[in-house]
Amino acid sequence: NAGVMQNPRHLVRRRGQEARLRCSPMKGHSHVYWYRQLPEEGLKFMVYLQKENIIDESGMPKERFSAEFPKEGPSILRIQQVVRGDSAAYFCASSPPSRYEQYFGPGTRLTVT
Amino acid sequence: GENVEQHPSTLSVQEGDSAVIKCTYSDSASNYFPWYKQELGKRPQLIIDIRSNVGEKKDQRIAVTLNKTAKHFSLHITETQPEDSAVYFCAASPTVGGADGLTFGKGTHLIIQP
């Protein structure tokens, strides 16, 4: 059973460009979570999605950030008009229905130049 | 919202000794408390978790205790080994109606001295 997959693993964007991060949950998992980790800090919750639904986006900035988890395909975290402060590691996690354990992917390290 | 405090930020112990990391949380609705281990440049790995209906859980050299009244929980690692060196994060979640986003502590850098 493959683990949570994320791509790309590293992404470099210039200020003002768009960043698109992808996450494929573990097989059988229908819940996806996105977290952001700044250097030397803990993980900050951003958004929780189930297929075709955003359940909780309380941790996601209101502007420039959006997330989706379509019926088919991976979950996407989109950051428009990136700024230097968006540089961080972005992790997604997945959990199966009716369970609490969250399993993390390897992360996407976004660098904004 | 929930706030999780974690101490200490750095912990250095001799190989073979025990290590204890402590966390407090603020939201009495939180009822799920996982611990993650993260090695440098790697993904966080779930090592143990506890639900609020139990006070203690053990898995080989790792144990977690929970005091709901005081709103604190702790990770205990016995007979530490070099491969235990990593950053450990505690987290809390209210899980009302199912899984929810986790609120993490800032992490403890555990160093095992040979």
PDB file of C-alpha atoms in Angstrom:
ATOM      1  CA  ASN A   1       0.000   0.000   0.000  1.00  0.00           C
ATOM      2  CA  ALA A   2       1.716   3.155  -1.201  1.00  0.00           C
ATOM      3  CA  GLY A   3       1.897   5.974   1.300  1.00  0.00           C
ATOM      4  CA  VAL A   4       0.725   9.528   0.817  1.00  0.00           C
ATOM      5  CA  MET A   5       2.295  10.955  -2.326  1.00  0.00           C
ATOM      6  CA  GLN A   6       3.136  14.584  -2.956  1.00  0.00           C
ATOM      7  CA  ASN A   7       4.608  16.290  -5.973  1.00  0.00           C
ATOM      8  CA  PRO A   8       6.650  18.101  -6.786  1.00  0.00           C
ATOM      9  CA  ARG A   9       9.053  17.540  -3.892  1.00  0.00           C
ATOM     10  CA  HIS A  10      10.787  20.843  -4.554  1.00  0.00           C
ATOM     11  CA  LEU A  11       9.299  23.868  -6.290  1.00  0.00           C
ATOM     12  CA  VAL A  12      10.964  27.187  -7.051  1.00  0.00           C
ATOM     13  CA  ARG A  13       8.810  30.117  -8.056  1.00  0.00           C
ATOM     14  CA  ARG A  14       9.527  33.794  -8.635  1.00  0.00           C
ATOM     15  CA  ARG A  15       7.470  36.374  -6.795  1.00  0.00           C
ATOM     16  CA  GLY A  16       4.093  36.841  -8.481  1.00  0.00           C
ATOM     17  CA  GLN A  17       3.950  33.368 -10.046  1.00  0.00           C
ATOM     18  CA  GLU A  18       1.511  30.615  -9.150  1.00  0.00           C
ATOM     19  CA  ALA A  19       2.425  27.492  -7.195  1.00  0.00           C
ATOM     20  CA  ARG A  20       0.408  24.315  -7.562  1.00  0.00           C
ATOM     21  CA  LEU A  21       1.024  21.495  -5.090  1.00  0.00           C
ATOM     22  CA  ARG A  22      -0.458  18.019  -5.498  1.00  0.00           C
ATOM     23  CA  CYS A  23      -1.320  15.346  -2.965  1.00  0.00           C
ATOM     24  CA  SER A  24      -2.538  11.800  -3.537  1.00  0.00           C
ATOM     25  CA  PRO A  25      -3.873  10.210  -0.328  1.00  0.00           C
ATOM     26  CA  MET A  26      -3.264   6.651   0.711  1.00  0.00           C
ATOM     27  CA  LYS A  27      -5.540   4.081  -0.896  1.00  0.00           C
ATOM     28  CA  GLY A  28      -8.846   3.948   0.932  1.00  0.00           C
ATOM     29  CA  HIS A  29      -8.362   7.346   2.573  1.00  0.00           C
ATOM     30  CA  SER A  30     -11.027   9.918   1.814  1.00  0.00           C
ATOM     31  CA  HIS A  31      -9.867  12.762   4.083  1.00  0.00           C
ATOM     32  CA  VAL A  32      -7.037  15.111   3.142  1.00  0.00           C
ATOM     33  CA  TYR A  33      -5.385  17.800   5.259  1.00  0.00           C
ATOM     34  CA  TRP A  34      -2.837  20.446   4.282  1.00  0.00           C
ATOM     35  CA  TYR A  35      -0.272  21.851   6.735  1.00  0.00           C
ATOM     36  CA  ARG A  36       2.488  24.431   6.387  1.00  0.00           C
ATOM     37  CA  GLN A  37       5.818  24.197   8.213  1.00  0.00           C
ATOM     38  CA  LEU A  38       8.176  27.129   8.463  1.00  0.00           C
ATOM     39  CA  PRO A  39      11.857  26.463   9.269  1.00  0.00           C
ATOM     40  CA  GLU A  40      12.420  25.492  12.924  1.00  0.00           C
ATOM     41  CA  GLU A  41       8.680  25.611  13.623  1.00  0.00           C
ATOM     42  CA  GLY A  42       5.784  23.246  14.068  1.00  0.00           C
ATOM     43  CA  LEU A  43       3.126  22.440  11.543  1.00  0.00           C
ATOM     44  CA  LYS A  44       0.195  24.798  11.055  1.00  0.00           C
ATOM     45  CA  PHE A  45      -3.142  23.422   9.903  1.00  0.00           C
ATOM     46  CA  MET A  46      -4.457  25.046   6.732  1.00  0.00           C
ATOM     47  CA  VAL A  47      -7.413  23.124   5.305  1.00  0.00           C
ATOM     48  CA  TYR A  48      -9.330  19.847   5.620  1.00  0.00           C
ATOM     49  CA  LEU A  49     -11.082  18.359   2.596  1.00  0.00           C
ATOM     50  CA  GLN A  50     -13.121  15.353   1.664  1.00  0.00           C
ATOM     51  CA  LYS A  51     -13.927  14.414  -1.906  1.00  0.00           C
ATOM     52  CA  GLU A  52     -15.475  17.486  -3.598  1.00  0.00           C
ATOM     53  CA  ASN A  53     -15.970  19.251  -0.240  1.00  0.00           C
ATOM     54  CA  ILE A  54     -14.001  21.687   1.875  1.00  0.00           C
ATOM     55  CA  ILE A  55     -14.780  20.761   5.481  1.00  0.00           C
ATOM     56  CA  ASP A  56     -12.630  23.287   7.354  1.00  0.00           C
ATOM     57  CA  GLU A  57     -10.497  26.052   5.824  1.00  0.00           C
ATOM     58  CA  SER A  58     -10.052  28.062   9.004  1.00  0.00           C
ATOM     59  CA  GLY A  59      -6.240  27.903   8.823  1.00  0.00           C
ATOM     60  CA  MET A  60      -5.890  29.003   5.236  1.00  0.00           C
ATOM     61  CA  PRO A  61      -5.228  32.663   4.340  1.00  0.00           C
ATOM     62  CA  LYS A  62      -8.317  34.200   2.764  1.00  0.00           C
ATOM     63  CA  GLU A  63      -6.458  35.611  -0.213  1.00  0.00           C
ATOM     64  CA  ARG A  64      -4.245  33.897  -2.790  1.00  0.00           C
ATOM     65  CA  PHE A  65      -4.674  30.393  -1.314  1.00  0.00           C
ATOM     66  CA  SER A  66      -7.203  27.812  -2.456  1.00  0.00           C
ATOM     67  CA  ALA A  67      -7.578  24.055  -2.186  1.00  0.00           C
ATOM     68  CA  GLU A  68      -9.625  21.382  -3.870  1.00  0.00           C
ATOM     69  CA  PHE A  69     -10.057  17.628  -3.768  1.00  0.00           C
ATOM     70  CA  PRO A  70     -11.954  16.619  -6.912  1.00  0.00           C
ATOM     71  CA  LYS A  71     -13.891  13.424  -7.406  1.00  0.00           C
ATOM     72  CA  GLU A  72     -11.075  12.104  -9.574  1.00  0.00           C
ATOM     73  CA  GLY A  73      -7.406  12.886  -9.135  1.00  0.00           C
ATOM     74  CA  PRO A  74      -5.226  14.363  -6.410  1.00  0.00           C
ATOM     75  CA  SER A  75      -5.914  17.176  -3.997  1.00  0.00           C
ATOM     76  CA  ILE A  76      -4.452  20.496  -5.159  1.00  0.00           C
ATOM     77  CA  LEU A  77      -3.216  23.386  -3.025  1.00  0.00           C
ATOM     78  CA  ARG A  78      -2.905  26.499  -5.167  1.00  0.00           C
ATOM     79  CA  ILE A  79      -1.040  29.635  -4.174  1.00  0.00           C
ATOM     80  CA  GLN A  80      -1.474  32.587  -6.493  1.00  0.00           C
ATOM     81  CA  GLN A  81       0.936  35.527  -6.783  1.00  0.00           C
ATOM     82  CA  VAL A  82       3.456  33.972  -4.419  1.00  0.00           C
ATOM     83  CA  VAL A  83       5.487  36.150  -2.063  1.00  0.00           C
ATOM     84  CA  ARG A  84       8.741  35.391  -0.210  1.00  0.00           C
ATOM     85  CA  GLY A  85       6.785  34.690   2.986  1.00  0.00           C
ATOM     86  CA  ASP A  86       5.130  31.712   1.270  1.00  0.00           C
ATOM     87  CA  SER A  87       8.482  29.867   1.267  1.00  0.00           C
ATOM     88  CA  ALA A  88       7.932  26.827   3.478  1.00  0.00           C
ATOM     89  CA  ALA A  89       7.416  23.083   3.475  1.00  0.00           C
ATOM     90  CA  TYR A  90       3.838  22.134   2.659  1.00  0.00           C
ATOM     91  CA  PHE A  91       2.720  18.734   3.918  1.00  0.00           C
ATOM     92  CA  CYS A  92      -0.466  16.923   3.213  1.00  0.00           C
ATOM     93  CA  ALA A  93      -1.854  14.131   5.341  1.00  0.00           C
ATOM     94  CA  SER A  94      -4.660  11.668   4.818  1.00  0.00           C
ATOM     95  CA  SER A  95      -6.867   9.583   7.062  1.00  0.00           C
ATOM     96  CA  PRO A  96      -9.398   6.835   6.417  1.00  0.00           C
ATOM     97  CA  PRO A  97     -13.105   7.379   7.049  1.00  0.00           C
ATOM     98  CA  SER A  98     -14.173   7.101  10.690  1.00  0.00           C
ATOM     99  CA  ARG A  99     -10.556   7.087  11.948  1.00  0.00           C
ATOM    100  CA  TYR A 100      -8.460   9.830  13.502  1.00  0.00           C
ATOM    101  CA  GLU A 101      -4.907   8.871  12.536  1.00  0.00           C
ATOM    102  CA  GLN A 102      -3.344  11.177   9.962  1.00  0.00           C
ATOM    103  CA  TYR A 103      -0.459   9.952   7.786  1.00  0.00           C
ATOM    104  CA  PHE A 104       1.803  12.504   6.203  1.00  0.00           C
ATOM    105  CA  GLY A 105       3.306  12.741   2.764  1.00  0.00           C
ATOM    106  CA  PRO A 106       6.969  13.687   2.128  1.00  0.00           C
ATOM    107  CA  GLY A 107       6.120  17.363   1.647  1.00  0.00           C
ATOM    108  CA  THR A 108       6.709  19.957  -1.057  1.00  0.00           C
ATOM    109  CA  ARG A 109       9.422  22.471  -0.308  1.00  0.00           C
ATOM    110  CA  LEU A 110       8.430  25.760  -1.915  1.00  0.00           C
ATOM    111  CA  THR A 111      11.082  28.422  -2.419  1.00  0.00           C
ATOM    112  CA  VAL A 112      10.038  31.860  -3.641  1.00  0.00           C
ATOM    113  CA  THR A 113      12.849  33.908  -5.148  1.00  0.00           C
TER     114      THR A 113
ATOM    115  CA  GLY B   1      -9.215  28.031  18.992  1.00  0.00           C
ATOM    116  CA  GLU B   2      -6.895  25.394  20.388  1.00  0.00           C
ATOM    117  CA  ASN B   3      -3.404  26.289  21.637  1.00  0.00           C
ATOM    118  CA  VAL B   4      -0.774  23.616  22.356  1.00  0.00           C
ATOM    119  CA  GLU B   5       2.349  24.381  24.373  1.00  0.00           C
ATOM    120  CA  GLN B   6       5.281  21.936  24.303  1.00  0.00           C
ATOM    121  CA  HIS B   7       8.337  21.695  26.598  1.00  0.00           C
ATOM    122  CA  PRO B   8      11.253  21.511  26.516  1.00  0.00           C
ATOM    123  CA  SER B   9      12.289  22.844  23.113  1.00  0.00           C
ATOM    124  CA  THR B  10      15.553  20.869  23.323  1.00  0.00           C
ATOM    125  CA  LEU B  11      16.262  17.752  25.373  1.00  0.00           C
ATOM    126  CA  SER B  12      19.631  16.012  25.587  1.00  0.00           C
ATOM    127  CA  VAL B  13      19.836  12.614  27.319  1.00  0.00           C
ATOM    128  CA  GLN B  14      22.435   9.882  27.611  1.00  0.00           C
ATOM    129  CA  GLU B  15      21.855   6.783  25.539  1.00  0.00           C
ATOM    130  CA  GLY B  16      19.913   4.281  27.623  1.00  0.00           C
ATOM    131  CA  ASP B  17      18.275   6.922  29.817  1.00  0.00           C
ATOM    132  CA  SER B  18      14.619   7.967  29.643  1.00  0.00           C
ATOM    133  CA  ALA B  19      13.218  11.068  27.949  1.00  0.00           C
ATOM    134  CA  VAL B  20       9.992  12.884  28.821  1.00  0.00           C
ATOM    135  CA  ILE B  21       8.312  15.559  26.695  1.00  0.00           C
ATOM    136  CA  LYS B  22       5.307  17.468  28.018  1.00  0.00           C
ATOM    137  CA  CYS B  23       2.437  19.278  26.327  1.00  0.00           C
ATOM    138  CA  THR B  24      -0.510  21.309  27.538  1.00  0.00           C
ATOM    139  CA  TYR B  25      -3.615  22.230  25.577  1.00  0.00           C
ATOM    140  CA  SER B  26      -6.295  24.856  26.059  1.00  0.00           C
ATOM    141  CA  ASP B  27      -9.497  23.549  24.429  1.00  0.00           C
ATOM    142  CA  SER B  28     -11.420  21.182  26.706  1.00  0.00           C
ATOM    143  CA  ALA B  29     -13.197  19.848  23.596  1.00  0.00           C
ATOM    144  CA  SER B  30      -9.945  18.254  22.355  1.00  0.00           C
ATOM    145  CA  ASN B  31     -10.087  14.488  22.684  1.00  0.00           C
ATOM    146  CA  TYR B  32      -7.415  13.096  20.360  1.00  0.00           C
ATOM    147  CA  PHE B  33      -3.689  13.524  21.078  1.00  0.00           C
ATOM    148  CA  PRO B  34      -1.102  12.119  18.629  1.00  0.00           C
ATOM    149  CA  TRP B  35       2.677  12.323  18.765  1.00  0.00           C
ATOM    150  CA  TYR B  36       4.838  12.609  15.660  1.00  0.00           C
ATOM    151  CA  LYS B  37       8.547  12.083  15.102  1.00  0.00           C
ATOM    152  CA  GLN B  38      10.249  14.065  12.349  1.00  0.00           C
ATOM    153  CA  GLU B  39      13.803  13.484  11.202  1.00  0.00           C
ATOM    154  CA  LEU B  40      15.621  16.237   9.352  1.00  0.00           C
ATOM    155  CA  GLY B  41      14.128  16.779   5.897  1.00  0.00           C
ATOM    156  CA  LYS B  42      11.622  13.939   6.317  1.00  0.00           C
ATOM    157  CA  ARG B  43       7.887  13.614   6.803  1.00  0.00           C
ATOM    158  CA  PRO B  44       6.315  13.588  10.297  1.00  0.00           C
ATOM    159  CA  GLN B  45       5.702   9.992  11.363  1.00  0.00           C
ATOM    160  CA  LEU B  46       2.904   9.037  13.741  1.00  0.00           C
ATOM    161  CA  ILE B  47       4.500   7.118  16.625  1.00  0.00           C
ATOM    162  CA  ILE B  48       1.696   6.882  19.174  1.00  0.00           C
ATOM    163  CA  ASP B  49      -1.656   8.482  19.940  1.00  0.00           C
ATOM    164  CA  ILE B  50      -4.213   8.525  22.735  1.00  0.00           C
ATOM    165  CA  ARG B  51      -7.885   9.251  22.952  1.00  0.00           C
ATOM    166  CA  SER B  52      -9.420  11.033  25.911  1.00  0.00           C
ATOM    167  CA  ASN B  53     -11.234   7.944  27.165  1.00  0.00           C
ATOM    168  CA  VAL B  54      -7.931   6.416  28.372  1.00  0.00           C
ATOM    169  CA  GLY B  55      -5.227   7.773  30.668  1.00  0.00           C
ATOM    170  CA  GLU B  56      -2.212   5.879  29.381  1.00  0.00           C
ATOM    171  CA  LYS B  57      -1.081   3.929  26.343  1.00  0.00           C
ATOM    172  CA  LYS B  58       2.145   2.032  25.797  1.00  0.00           C
ATOM    173  CA  ASP B  59       3.899   0.626  22.733  1.00  0.00           C
ATOM    174  CA  GLN B  60       7.239  -1.059  23.494  1.00  0.00           C
ATOM    175  CA  ARG B  61       9.635   1.718  24.631  1.00  0.00           C
ATOM    176  CA  ILE B  62       7.134   4.522  24.049  1.00  0.00           C
ATOM    177  CA  ALA B  63       4.258   5.541  26.322  1.00  0.00           C
ATOM    178  CA  VAL B  64       1.866   8.456  26.444  1.00  0.00           C
ATOM    179  CA  THR B  65      -0.072   9.680  29.482  1.00  0.00           C
ATOM    180  CA  LEU B  66      -3.043  12.027  29.502  1.00  0.00           C
ATOM    181  CA  ASN B  67      -4.517  14.124  32.318  1.00  0.00           C
ATOM    182  CA  LYS B  68      -7.755  15.616  30.997  1.00  0.00           C
ATOM    183  CA  THR B  69      -8.460  17.544  34.190  1.00  0.00           C
ATOM    184  CA  ALA B  70      -5.142  19.359  34.015  1.00  0.00           C
ATOM    185  CA  LYS B  71      -5.181  19.438  30.199  1.00  0.00           C
ATOM    186  CA  HIS B  72      -1.740  17.991  29.768  1.00  0.00           C
ATOM    187  CA  PHE B  73      -0.222  14.934  28.139  1.00  0.00           C
ATOM    188  CA  SER B  74       3.299  13.554  28.016  1.00  0.00           C
ATOM    189  CA  LEU B  75       5.487  11.315  25.875  1.00  0.00           C
ATOM    190  CA  HIS B  76       7.848   8.923  27.636  1.00  0.00           C
ATOM    191  CA  ILE B  77      10.669   7.138  25.815  1.00  0.00           C
ATOM    192  CA  THR B  78      12.618   4.557  27.811  1.00  0.00           C
ATOM    193  CA  GLU B  79      16.024   3.002  27.051  1.00  0.00           C
ATOM    194  CA  THR B  80      16.761   5.688  24.477  1.00  0.00           C
ATOM    195  CA  GLN B  81      18.808   4.775  21.412  1.00  0.00           C
ATOM    196  CA  PRO B  82      20.705   6.918  18.865  1.00  0.00           C
ATOM    197  CA  GLU B  83      17.917   6.427  16.303  1.00  0.00           C
ATOM    198  CA  ASP B  84      15.507   8.171  18.696  1.00  0.00           C
ATOM    199  CA  SER B  85      17.272  11.468  17.905  1.00  0.00           C
ATOM    200  CA  ALA B  86      14.739  13.630  16.040  1.00  0.00           C
ATOM    201  CA  VAL B  87      12.196  16.412  16.547  1.00  0.00           C
ATOM    202  CA  TYR B  88       9.043  15.270  18.329  1.00  0.00           C
ATOM    203  CA  PHE B  89       5.719  17.082  17.963  1.00  0.00           C
ATOM    204  CA  CYS B  90       2.612  16.733  20.087  1.00  0.00           C
ATOM    205  CA  ALA B  91      -0.795  17.666  18.703  1.00  0.00           C
ATOM    206  CA  ALA B  92      -4.421  17.937  19.773  1.00  0.00           C
ATOM    207  CA  SER B  93      -7.734  17.795  17.953  1.00  0.00           C
ATOM    208  CA  PRO B  94     -11.413  18.015  18.929  1.00  0.00           C
ATOM    209  CA  THR B  95     -12.525  15.273  16.475  1.00  0.00           C
ATOM    210  CA  VAL B  96     -16.193  16.152  16.879  1.00  0.00           C
ATOM    211  CA  GLY B  97     -18.062  14.099  14.297  1.00  0.00           C
ATOM    212  CA  GLY B  98     -14.847  12.566  12.954  1.00  0.00           C
ATOM    213  CA  ALA B  99     -11.245  13.497  12.229  1.00  0.00           C
ATOM    214  CA  ASP B 100     -10.302  17.166  12.292  1.00  0.00           C
ATOM    215  CA  GLY B 101      -7.287  19.392  11.691  1.00  0.00           C
ATOM    216  CA  LEU B 102      -4.506  18.982  14.240  1.00  0.00           C
ATOM    217  CA  THR B 103      -3.047  21.811  16.328  1.00  0.00           C
ATOM    218  CA  PHE B 104       0.663  21.133  16.864  1.00  0.00           C
ATOM    219  CA  GLY B 105       3.144  22.160  19.528  1.00  0.00           C
ATOM    220  CA  LYS B 106       6.381  23.807  18.389  1.00  0.00           C
ATOM    221  CA  GLY B 107       8.408  20.629  18.774  1.00  0.00           C
ATOM    222  CA  THR B 108      11.139  19.171  20.972  1.00  0.00           C
ATOM    223  CA  HIS B 109      14.562  18.461  19.534  1.00  0.00           C
ATOM    224  CA  LEU B 110      15.638  15.228  21.249  1.00  0.00           C
ATOM    225  CA  ILE B 111      19.379  14.547  21.211  1.00  0.00           C
ATOM    226  CA  ILE B 112      20.655  11.152  22.339  1.00  0.00           C
ATOM    227  CA  GLN B 113      24.249  11.411  23.552  1.00  0.00           C
ATOM    228  CA  PRO B 114      26.331   8.243  22.988  1.00  0.00           C
TER     229      PRO B 114
END
